[in-house]
Coordinates of N, CA and C in Angstrom, one line a residue:
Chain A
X1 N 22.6 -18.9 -19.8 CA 21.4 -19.3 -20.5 C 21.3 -18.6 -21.8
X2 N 20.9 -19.0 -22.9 CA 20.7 -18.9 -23.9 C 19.8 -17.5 -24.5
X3 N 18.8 -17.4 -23.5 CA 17.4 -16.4 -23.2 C 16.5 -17.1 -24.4
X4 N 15.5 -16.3 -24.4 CA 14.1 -16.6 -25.4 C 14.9 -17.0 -26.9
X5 N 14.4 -18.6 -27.7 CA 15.2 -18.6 -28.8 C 13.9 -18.8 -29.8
X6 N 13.8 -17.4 -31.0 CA 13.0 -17.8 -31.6 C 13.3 -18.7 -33.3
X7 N 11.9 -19.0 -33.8 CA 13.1 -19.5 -35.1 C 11.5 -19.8 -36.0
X8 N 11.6 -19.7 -37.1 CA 12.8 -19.2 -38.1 C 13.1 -17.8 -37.5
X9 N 14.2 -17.3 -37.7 CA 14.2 -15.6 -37.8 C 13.8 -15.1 -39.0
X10 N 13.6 -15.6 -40.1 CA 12.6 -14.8 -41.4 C 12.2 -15.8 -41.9
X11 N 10.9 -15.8 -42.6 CA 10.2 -16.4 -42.7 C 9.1 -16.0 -44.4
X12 N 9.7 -16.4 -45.5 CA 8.5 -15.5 -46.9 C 7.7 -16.7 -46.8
X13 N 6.6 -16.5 -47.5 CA 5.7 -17.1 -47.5 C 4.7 -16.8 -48.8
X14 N 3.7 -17.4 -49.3 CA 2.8 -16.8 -50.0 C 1.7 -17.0 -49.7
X15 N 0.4 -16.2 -49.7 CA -0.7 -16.1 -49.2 C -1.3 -17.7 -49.5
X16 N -2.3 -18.0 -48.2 CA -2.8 -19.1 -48.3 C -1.9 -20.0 -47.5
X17 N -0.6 -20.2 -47.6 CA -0.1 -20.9 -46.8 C 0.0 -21.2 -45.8
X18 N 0.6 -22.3 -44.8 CA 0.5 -22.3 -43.3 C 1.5 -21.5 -42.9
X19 N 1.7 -21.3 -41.8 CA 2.8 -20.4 -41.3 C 3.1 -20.9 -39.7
X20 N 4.4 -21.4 -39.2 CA 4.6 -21.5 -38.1 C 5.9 -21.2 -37.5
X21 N 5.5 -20.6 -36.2 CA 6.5 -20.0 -35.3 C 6.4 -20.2 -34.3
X22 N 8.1 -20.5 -34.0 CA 8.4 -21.7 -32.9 C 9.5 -20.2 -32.0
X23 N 9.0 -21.2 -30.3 CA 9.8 -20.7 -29.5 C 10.0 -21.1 -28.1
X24 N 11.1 -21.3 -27.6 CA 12.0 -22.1 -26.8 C 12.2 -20.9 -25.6
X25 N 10.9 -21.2 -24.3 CA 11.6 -20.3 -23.2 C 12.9 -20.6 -22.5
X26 N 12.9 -19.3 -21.6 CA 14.1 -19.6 -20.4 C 13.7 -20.8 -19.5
X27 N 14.8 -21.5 -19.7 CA 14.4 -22.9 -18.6 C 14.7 -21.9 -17.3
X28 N 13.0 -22.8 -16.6 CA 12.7 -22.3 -15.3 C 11.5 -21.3 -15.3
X29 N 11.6 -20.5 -16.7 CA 10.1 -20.0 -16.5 C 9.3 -20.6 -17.2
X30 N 7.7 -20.0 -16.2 CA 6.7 -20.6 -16.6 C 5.3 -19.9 -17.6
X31 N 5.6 -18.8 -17.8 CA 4.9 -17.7 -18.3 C 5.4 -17.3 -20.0
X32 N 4.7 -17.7 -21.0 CA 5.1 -17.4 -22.6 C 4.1 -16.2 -23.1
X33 N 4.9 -14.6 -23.8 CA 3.7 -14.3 -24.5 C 4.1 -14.1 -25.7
X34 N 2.6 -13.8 -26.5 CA 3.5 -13.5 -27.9 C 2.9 -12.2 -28.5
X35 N 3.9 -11.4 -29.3 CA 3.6 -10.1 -30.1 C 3.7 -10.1 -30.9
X36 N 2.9 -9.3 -32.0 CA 2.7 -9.0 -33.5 C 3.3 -7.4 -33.4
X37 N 4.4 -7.0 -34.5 CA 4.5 -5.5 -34.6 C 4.8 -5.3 -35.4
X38 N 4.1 -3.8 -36.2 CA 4.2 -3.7 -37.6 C 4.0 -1.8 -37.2
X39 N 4.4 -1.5 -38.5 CA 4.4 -0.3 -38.5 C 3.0 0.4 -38.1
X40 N 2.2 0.1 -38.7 CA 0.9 0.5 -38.6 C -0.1 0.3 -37.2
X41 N 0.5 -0.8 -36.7 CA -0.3 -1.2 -35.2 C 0.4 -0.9 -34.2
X42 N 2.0 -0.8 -33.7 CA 2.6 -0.9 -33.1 C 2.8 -1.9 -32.4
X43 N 2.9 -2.2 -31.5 CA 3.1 -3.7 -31.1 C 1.8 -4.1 -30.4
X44 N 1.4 -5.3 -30.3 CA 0.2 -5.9 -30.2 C 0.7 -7.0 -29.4
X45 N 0.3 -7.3 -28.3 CA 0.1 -8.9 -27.2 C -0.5 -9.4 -28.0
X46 N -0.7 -10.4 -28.4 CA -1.7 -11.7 -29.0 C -2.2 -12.5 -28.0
X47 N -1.0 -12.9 -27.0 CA -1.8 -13.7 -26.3 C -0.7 -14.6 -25.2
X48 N -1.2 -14.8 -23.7 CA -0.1 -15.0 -22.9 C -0.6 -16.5 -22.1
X49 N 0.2 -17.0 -21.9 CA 0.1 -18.6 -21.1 C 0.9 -18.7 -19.7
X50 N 0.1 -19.2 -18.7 CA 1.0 -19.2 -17.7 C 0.7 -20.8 -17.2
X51 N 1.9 -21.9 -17.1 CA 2.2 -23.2 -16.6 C 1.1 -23.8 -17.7
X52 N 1.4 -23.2 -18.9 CA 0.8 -23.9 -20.4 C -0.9 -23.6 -20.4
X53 N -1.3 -22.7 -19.3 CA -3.1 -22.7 -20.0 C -2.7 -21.1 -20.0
X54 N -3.2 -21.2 -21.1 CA -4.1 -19.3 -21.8 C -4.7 -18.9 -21.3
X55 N -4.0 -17.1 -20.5 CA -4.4 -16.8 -19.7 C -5.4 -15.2 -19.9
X56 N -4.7 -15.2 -21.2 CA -5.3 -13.9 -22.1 C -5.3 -13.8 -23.5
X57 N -6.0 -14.5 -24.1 CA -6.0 -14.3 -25.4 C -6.8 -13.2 -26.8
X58 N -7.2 -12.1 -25.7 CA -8.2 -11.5 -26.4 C -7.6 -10.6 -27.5
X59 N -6.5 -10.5 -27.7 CA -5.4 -9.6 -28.8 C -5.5 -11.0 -30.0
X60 N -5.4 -12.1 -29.7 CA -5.3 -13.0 -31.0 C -6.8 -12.4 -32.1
X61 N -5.9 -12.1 -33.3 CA -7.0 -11.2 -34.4 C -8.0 -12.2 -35.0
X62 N -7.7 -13.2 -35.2 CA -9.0 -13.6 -35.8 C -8.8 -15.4 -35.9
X63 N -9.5 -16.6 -36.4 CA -9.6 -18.1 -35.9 C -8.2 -18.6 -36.7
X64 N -7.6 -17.9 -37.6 CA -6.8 -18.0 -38.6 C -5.3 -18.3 -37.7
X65 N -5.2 -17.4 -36.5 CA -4.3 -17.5 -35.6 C -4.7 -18.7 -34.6
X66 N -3.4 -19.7 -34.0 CA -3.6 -20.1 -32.8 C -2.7 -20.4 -32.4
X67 N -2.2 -20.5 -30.9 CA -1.2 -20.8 -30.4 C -1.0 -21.8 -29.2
X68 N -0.6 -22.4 -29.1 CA -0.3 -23.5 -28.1 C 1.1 -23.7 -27.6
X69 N 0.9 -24.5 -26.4 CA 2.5 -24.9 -25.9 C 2.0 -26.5 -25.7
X70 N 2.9 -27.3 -26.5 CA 3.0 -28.6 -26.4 C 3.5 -29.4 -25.0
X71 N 4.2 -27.9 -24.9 CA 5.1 -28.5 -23.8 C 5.5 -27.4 -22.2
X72 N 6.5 -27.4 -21.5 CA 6.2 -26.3 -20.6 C 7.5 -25.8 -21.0
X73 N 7.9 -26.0 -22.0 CA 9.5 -25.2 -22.6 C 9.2 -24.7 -24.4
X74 N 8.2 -24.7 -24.8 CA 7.9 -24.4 -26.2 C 7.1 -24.2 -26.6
X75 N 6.6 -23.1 -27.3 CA 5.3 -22.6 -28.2 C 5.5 -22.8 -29.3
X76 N 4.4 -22.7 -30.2 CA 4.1 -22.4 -31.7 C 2.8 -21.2 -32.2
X77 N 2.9 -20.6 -32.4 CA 2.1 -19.6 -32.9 C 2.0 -19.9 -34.7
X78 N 0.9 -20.5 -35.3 CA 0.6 -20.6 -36.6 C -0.5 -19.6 -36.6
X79 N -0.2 -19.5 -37.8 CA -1.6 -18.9 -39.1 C -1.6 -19.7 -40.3
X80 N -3.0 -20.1 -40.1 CA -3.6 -20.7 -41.0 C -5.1 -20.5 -41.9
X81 N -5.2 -20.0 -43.0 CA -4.5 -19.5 -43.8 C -3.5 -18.3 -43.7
X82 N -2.5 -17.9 -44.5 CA -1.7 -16.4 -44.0 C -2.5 -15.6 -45.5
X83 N -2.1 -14.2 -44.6 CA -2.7 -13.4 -46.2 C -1.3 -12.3 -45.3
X84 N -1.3 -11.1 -46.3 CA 0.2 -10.2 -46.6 C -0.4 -9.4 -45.9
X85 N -1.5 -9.1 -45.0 CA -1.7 -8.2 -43.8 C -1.3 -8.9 -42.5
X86 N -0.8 -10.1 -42.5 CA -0.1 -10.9 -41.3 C 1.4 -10.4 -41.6
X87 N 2.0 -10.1 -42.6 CA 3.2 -9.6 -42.4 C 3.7 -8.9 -41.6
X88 N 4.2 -9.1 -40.2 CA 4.9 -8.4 -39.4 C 5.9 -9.3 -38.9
X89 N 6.6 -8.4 -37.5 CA 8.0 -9.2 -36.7 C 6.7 -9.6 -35.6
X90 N 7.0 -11.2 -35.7 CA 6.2 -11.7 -34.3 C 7.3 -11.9 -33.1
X91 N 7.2 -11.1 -31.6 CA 7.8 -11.6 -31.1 C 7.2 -12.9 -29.7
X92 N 8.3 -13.2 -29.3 CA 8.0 -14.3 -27.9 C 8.5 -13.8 -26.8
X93 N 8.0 -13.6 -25.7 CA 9.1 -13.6 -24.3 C 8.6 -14.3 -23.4
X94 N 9.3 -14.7 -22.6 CA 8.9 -15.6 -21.0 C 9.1 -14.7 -20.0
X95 N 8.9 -15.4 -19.0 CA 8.7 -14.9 -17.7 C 9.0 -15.6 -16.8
X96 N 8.6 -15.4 -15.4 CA 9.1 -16.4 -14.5 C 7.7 -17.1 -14.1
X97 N 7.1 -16.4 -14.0 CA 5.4 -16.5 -14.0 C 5.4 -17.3 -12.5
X98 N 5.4 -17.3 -11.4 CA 5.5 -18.1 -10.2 C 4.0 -17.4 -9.8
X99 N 4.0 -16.1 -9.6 CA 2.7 -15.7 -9.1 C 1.5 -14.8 -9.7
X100 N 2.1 -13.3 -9.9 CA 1.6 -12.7 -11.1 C 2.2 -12.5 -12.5
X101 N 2.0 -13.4 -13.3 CA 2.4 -13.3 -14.8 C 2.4 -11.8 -15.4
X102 N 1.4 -11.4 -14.7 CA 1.0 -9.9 -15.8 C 1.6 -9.3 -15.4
X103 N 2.5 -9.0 -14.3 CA 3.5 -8.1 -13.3 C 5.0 -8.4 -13.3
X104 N 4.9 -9.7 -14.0 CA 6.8 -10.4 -13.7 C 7.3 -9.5 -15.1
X105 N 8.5 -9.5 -15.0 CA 9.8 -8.8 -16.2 C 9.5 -10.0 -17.0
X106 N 9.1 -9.5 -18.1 CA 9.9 -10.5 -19.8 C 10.9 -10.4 -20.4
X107 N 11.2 -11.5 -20.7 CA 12.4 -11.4 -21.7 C 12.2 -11.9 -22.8
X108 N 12.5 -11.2 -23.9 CA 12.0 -11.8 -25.1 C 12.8 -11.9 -25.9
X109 N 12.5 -12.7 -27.2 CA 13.4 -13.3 -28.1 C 13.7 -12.2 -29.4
X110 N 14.6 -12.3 -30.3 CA 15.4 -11.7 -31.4 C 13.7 -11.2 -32.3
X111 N 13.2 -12.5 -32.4 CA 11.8 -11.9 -33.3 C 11.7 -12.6 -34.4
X112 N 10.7 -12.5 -35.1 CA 10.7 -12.9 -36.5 C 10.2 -13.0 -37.7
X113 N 10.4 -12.4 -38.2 CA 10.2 -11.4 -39.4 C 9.2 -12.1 -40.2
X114 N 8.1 -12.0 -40.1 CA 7.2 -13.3 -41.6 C 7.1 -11.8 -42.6
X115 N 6.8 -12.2 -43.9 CA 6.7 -11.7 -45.0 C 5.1 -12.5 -45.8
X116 N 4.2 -12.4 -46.3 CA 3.3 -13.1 -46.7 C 3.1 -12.7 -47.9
X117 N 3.2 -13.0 -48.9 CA 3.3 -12.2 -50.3 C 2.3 -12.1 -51.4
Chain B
X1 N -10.5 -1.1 -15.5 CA -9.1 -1.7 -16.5 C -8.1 -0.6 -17.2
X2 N -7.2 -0.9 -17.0 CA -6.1 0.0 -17.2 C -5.9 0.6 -18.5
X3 N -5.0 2.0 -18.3 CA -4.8 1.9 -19.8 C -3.1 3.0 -20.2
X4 N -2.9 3.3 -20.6 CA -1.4 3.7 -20.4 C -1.2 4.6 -21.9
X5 N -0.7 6.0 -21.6 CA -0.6 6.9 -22.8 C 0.8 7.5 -22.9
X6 N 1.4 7.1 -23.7 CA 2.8 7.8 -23.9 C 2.3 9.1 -25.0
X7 N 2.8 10.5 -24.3 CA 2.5 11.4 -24.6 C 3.4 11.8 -26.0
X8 N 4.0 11.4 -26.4 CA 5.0 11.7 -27.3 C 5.5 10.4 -28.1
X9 N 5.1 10.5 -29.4 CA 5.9 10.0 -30.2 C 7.0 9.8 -30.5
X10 N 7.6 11.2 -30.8 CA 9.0 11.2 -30.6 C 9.7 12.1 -30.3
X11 N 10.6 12.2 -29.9 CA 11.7 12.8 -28.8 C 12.8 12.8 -29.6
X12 N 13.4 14.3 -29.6 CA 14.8 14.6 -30.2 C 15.4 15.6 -29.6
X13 N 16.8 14.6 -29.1 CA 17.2 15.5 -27.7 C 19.5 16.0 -28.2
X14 N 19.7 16.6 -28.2 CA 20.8 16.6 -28.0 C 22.4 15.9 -27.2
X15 N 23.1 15.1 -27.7 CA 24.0 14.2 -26.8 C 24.2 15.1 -25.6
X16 N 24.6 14.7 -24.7 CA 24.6 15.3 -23.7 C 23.6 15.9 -22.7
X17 N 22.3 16.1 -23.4 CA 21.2 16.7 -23.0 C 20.4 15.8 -22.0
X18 N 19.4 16.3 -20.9 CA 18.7 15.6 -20.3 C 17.6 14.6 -21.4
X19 N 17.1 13.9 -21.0 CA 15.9 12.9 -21.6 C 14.9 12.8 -20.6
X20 N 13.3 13.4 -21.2 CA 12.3 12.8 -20.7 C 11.6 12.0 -21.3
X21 N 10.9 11.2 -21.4 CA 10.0 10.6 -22.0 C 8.4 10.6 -21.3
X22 N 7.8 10.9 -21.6 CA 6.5 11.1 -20.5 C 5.5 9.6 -20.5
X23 N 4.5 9.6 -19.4 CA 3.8 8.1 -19.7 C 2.6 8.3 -18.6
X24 N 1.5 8.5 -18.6 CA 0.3 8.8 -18.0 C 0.0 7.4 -17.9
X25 N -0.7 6.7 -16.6 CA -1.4 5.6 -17.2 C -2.6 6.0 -16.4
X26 N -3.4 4.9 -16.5 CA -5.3 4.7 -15.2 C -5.3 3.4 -15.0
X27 N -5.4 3.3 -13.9 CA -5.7 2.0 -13.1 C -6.5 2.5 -11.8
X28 N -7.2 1.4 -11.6 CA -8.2 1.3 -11.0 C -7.6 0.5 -9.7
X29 N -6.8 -0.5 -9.4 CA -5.8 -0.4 -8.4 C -4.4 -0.4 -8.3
X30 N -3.7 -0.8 -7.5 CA -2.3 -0.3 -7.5 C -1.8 -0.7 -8.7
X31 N -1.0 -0.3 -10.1 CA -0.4 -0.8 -11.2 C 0.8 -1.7 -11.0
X32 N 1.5 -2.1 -11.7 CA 2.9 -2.2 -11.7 C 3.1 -1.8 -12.9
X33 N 4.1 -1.0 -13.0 CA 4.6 -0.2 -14.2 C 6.1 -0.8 -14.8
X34 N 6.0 -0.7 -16.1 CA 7.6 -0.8 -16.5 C 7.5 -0.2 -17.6
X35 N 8.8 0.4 -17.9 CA 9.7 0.9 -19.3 C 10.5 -0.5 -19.6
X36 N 10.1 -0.5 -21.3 CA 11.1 -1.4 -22.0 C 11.9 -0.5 -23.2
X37 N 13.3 -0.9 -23.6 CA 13.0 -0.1 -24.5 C 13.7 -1.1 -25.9
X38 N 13.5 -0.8 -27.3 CA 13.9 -1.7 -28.3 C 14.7 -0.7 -29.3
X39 N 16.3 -1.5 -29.4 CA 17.1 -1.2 -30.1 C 16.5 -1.4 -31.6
X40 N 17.3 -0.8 -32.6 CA 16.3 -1.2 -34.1 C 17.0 -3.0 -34.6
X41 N 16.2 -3.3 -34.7 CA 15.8 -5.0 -35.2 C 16.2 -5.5 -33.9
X42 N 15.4 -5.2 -32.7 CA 16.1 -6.2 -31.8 C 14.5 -6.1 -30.8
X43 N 14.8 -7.3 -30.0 CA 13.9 -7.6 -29.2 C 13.7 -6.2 -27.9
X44 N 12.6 -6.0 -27.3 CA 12.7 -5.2 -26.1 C 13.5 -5.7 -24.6
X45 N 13.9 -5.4 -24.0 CA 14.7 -4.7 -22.7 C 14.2 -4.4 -22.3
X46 N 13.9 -5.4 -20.9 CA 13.3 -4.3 -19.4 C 14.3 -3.0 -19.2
X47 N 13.8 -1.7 -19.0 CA 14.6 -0.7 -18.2 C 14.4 -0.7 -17.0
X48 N 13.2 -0.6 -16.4 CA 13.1 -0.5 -14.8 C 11.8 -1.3 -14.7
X49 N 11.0 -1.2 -13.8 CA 9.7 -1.4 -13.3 C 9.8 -1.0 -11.7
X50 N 8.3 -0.7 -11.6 CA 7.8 -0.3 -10.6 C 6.7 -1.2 -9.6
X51 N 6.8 -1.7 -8.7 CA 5.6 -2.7 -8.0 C 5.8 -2.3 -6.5
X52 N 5.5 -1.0 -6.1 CA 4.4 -0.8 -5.3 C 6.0 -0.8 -4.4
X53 N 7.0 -0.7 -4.5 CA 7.6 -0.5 -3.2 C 8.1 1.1 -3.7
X54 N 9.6 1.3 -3.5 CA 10.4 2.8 -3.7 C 9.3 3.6 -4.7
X55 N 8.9 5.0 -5.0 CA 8.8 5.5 -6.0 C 9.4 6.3 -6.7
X56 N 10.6 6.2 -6.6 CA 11.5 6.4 -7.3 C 12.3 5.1 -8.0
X57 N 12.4 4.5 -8.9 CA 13.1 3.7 -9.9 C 14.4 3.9 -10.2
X58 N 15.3 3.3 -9.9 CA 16.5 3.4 -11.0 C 17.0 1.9 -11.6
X59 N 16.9 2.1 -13.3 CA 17.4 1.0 -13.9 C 18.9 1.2 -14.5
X60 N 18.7 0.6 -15.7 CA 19.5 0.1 -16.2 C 20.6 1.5 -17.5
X61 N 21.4 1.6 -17.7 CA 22.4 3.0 -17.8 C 21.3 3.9 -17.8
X62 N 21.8 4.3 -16.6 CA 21.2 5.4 -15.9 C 20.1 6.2 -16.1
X63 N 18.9 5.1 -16.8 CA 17.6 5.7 -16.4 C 17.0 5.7 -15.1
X64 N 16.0 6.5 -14.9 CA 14.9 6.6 -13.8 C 14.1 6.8 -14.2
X65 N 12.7 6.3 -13.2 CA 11.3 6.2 -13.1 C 10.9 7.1 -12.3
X66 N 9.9 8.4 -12.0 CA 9.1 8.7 -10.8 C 7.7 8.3 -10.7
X67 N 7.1 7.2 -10.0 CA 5.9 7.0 -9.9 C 5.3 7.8 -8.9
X68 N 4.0 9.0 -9.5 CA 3.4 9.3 -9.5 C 2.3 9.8 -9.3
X69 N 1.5 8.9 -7.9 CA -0.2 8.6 -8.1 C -0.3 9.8 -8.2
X70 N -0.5 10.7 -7.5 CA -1.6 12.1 -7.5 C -1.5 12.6 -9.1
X71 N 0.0 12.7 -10.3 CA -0.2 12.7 -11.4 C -1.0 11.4 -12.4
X72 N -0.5 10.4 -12.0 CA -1.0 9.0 -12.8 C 0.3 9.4 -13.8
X73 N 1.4 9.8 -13.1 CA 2.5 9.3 -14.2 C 3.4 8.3 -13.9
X74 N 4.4 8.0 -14.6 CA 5.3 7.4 -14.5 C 6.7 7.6 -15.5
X75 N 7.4 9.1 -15.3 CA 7.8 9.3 -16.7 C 9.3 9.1 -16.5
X76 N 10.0 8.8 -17.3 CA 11.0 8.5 -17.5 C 12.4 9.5 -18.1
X77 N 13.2 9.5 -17.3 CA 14.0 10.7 -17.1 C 15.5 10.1 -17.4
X78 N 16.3 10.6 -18.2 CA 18.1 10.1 -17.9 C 18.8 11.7 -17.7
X79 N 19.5 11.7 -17.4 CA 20.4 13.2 -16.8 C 21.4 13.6 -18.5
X80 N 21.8 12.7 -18.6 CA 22.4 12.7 -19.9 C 22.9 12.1 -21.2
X81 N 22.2 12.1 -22.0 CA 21.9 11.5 -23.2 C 23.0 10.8 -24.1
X82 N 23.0 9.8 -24.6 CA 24.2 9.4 -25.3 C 23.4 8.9 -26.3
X83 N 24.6 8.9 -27.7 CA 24.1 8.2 -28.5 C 23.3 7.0 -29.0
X84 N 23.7 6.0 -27.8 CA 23.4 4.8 -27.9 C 22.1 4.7 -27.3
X85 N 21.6 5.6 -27.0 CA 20.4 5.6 -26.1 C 19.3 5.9 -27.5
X86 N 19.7 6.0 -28.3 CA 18.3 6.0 -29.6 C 18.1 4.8 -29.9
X87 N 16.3 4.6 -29.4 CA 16.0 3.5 -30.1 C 14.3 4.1 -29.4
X88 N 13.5 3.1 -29.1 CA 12.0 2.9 -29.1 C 11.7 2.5 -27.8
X89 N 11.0 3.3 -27.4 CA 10.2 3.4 -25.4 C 9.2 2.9 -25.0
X90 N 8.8 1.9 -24.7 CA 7.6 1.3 -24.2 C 7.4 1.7 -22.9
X91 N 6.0 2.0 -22.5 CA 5.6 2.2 -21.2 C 4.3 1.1 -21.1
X92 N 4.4 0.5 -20.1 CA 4.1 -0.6 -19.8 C 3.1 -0.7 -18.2
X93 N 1.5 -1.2 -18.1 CA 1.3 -0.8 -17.1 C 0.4 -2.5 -16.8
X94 N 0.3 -3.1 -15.7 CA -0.6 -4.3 -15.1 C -1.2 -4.5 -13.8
X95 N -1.8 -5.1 -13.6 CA -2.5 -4.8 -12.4 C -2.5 -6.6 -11.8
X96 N -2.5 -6.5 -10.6 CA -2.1 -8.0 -9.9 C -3.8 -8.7 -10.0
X97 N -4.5 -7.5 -10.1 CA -6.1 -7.7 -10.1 C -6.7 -8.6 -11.3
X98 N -6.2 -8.0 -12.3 CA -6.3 -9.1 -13.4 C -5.3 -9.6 -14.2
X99 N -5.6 -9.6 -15.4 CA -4.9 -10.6 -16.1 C -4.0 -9.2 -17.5
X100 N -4.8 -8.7 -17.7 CA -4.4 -7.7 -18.6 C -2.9 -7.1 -18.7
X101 N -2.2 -7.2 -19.6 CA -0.9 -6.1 -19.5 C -1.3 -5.2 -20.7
X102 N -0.9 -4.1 -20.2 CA -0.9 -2.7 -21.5 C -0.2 -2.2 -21.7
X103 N 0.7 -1.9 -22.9 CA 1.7 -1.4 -23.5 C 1.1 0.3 -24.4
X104 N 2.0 0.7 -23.9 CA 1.6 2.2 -24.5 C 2.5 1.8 -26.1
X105 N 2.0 2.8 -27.0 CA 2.1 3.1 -28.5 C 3.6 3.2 -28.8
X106 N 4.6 3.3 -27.7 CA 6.2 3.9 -27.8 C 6.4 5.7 -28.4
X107 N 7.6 5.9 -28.0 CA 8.2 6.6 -28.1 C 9.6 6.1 -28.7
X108 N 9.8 7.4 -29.8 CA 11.1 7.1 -30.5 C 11.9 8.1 -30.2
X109 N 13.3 7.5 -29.4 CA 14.1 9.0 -28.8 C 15.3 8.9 -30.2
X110 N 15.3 10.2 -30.5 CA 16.4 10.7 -31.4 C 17.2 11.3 -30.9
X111 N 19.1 10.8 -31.1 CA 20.0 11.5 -30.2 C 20.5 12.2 -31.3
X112 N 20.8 13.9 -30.9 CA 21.1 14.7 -32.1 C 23.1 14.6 -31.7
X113 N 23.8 14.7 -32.4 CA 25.1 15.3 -32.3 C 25.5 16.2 -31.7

């Protein structure tokens, strides 16, 4: 298997823009989360889905973020508008999610660097 | 609701030297605990986790876990240090009760020569 594929891996941007980040779980799990980490916050959950409904989203910072799965193999995490305090590595990982999501091992993807200028 | 405190920022140990890494958490009932840890520009790595069976842990190059109720720790121990072992420590704590996962602030282990 492939594991967690995220994409873009870097991403500049300029304030105001949209911003979207895509990510492709392990076929077979059911459980997606996603992380913001920057020097100053350390890493941050944003927000986790188990068999595609949101099961915790109280880390997502503010209406500017939102995240969905289209599908039960893919997320997108946009910001809309971005401003240059969104600059961090966003990461993704899956799970197996069968029973407890918050307790199963993640595996997460490479990451991805936005820049917001 | 839970909450998880890595005692240490950072850690600078000698090659060959033992490694601890310390990790307090509070839960309100049984946790499941895990260490991740992240190489630099790279995603996190489960090292072990803990759910309520052995309390003693052994992962992945040769760390261990001792879970701890009567302390509320879970700290993380290797016998002997290598190079490759510098990177960033997550201690990681959830409860089957709810929904919440908590990640402690990390620790950065520095391997001296």
């Amino acid at each position: 298997d492939a594991g967690v594929i995220q994409s873009p891996r870097h991403e500049v941007t300029e304030m105001g823009q949209e911003v979207t980040l895509r990510c492709k779980l392990i076929s077979g799990h059911n459980s997606l989360f996603w992380y913001r980490q920057t020097m100053m916050r350390g890493l941050e959950l944003l927000i986790y889905f188990n068999n595609n409904v949101p099961i915790d989203d109280s880390g997502m910072p503010e209406d500017r973020f939102s995240a969905k799965m289209p599908n039960a193999s893919f997320s997108t995490l946009k910001i809309q508008p971005s401003e240059p305090r969104d600059s961090a590595v966003y990461f993704c990982a899956s799970s197996l999610g069968q029973v407890n999501p918050s307790t199963d091992t993640q595996y997460f993807g490479p990451g991805t660097r936005l820049t917001v200028l | 609701a839970q909450s998880v405190t890595q005692l240490d920022s950072h850690v600078s140990v000698s090659e060959g030297t033992p490694v601890l890494l310390r990790c307090n958490y509070s839960s309100s009932y049984s946790p499941s605990l895990f260490w991740y840890v992240q190489h630099p520009n790279k995603g996190l790595q489960l090292l072990l986790k803990y759910t309520s069976a052995a309390t003693l842990v052994k992962g992945i190059n040769g760390f261990e876990a001792e879970f701890k109720k009567s302390e509320t720790s879970f700290h993380l121990t290797k016998p002997s240090a290598h190079m490759s072992d510098a990177a960033e420590y997550f201690c990681v704590v959830s409860e089957r009760t709810n929904d919440k996962i908590i990640f402690g602030k990390g620790t950065r282990l520095h391997i001296l020569p």
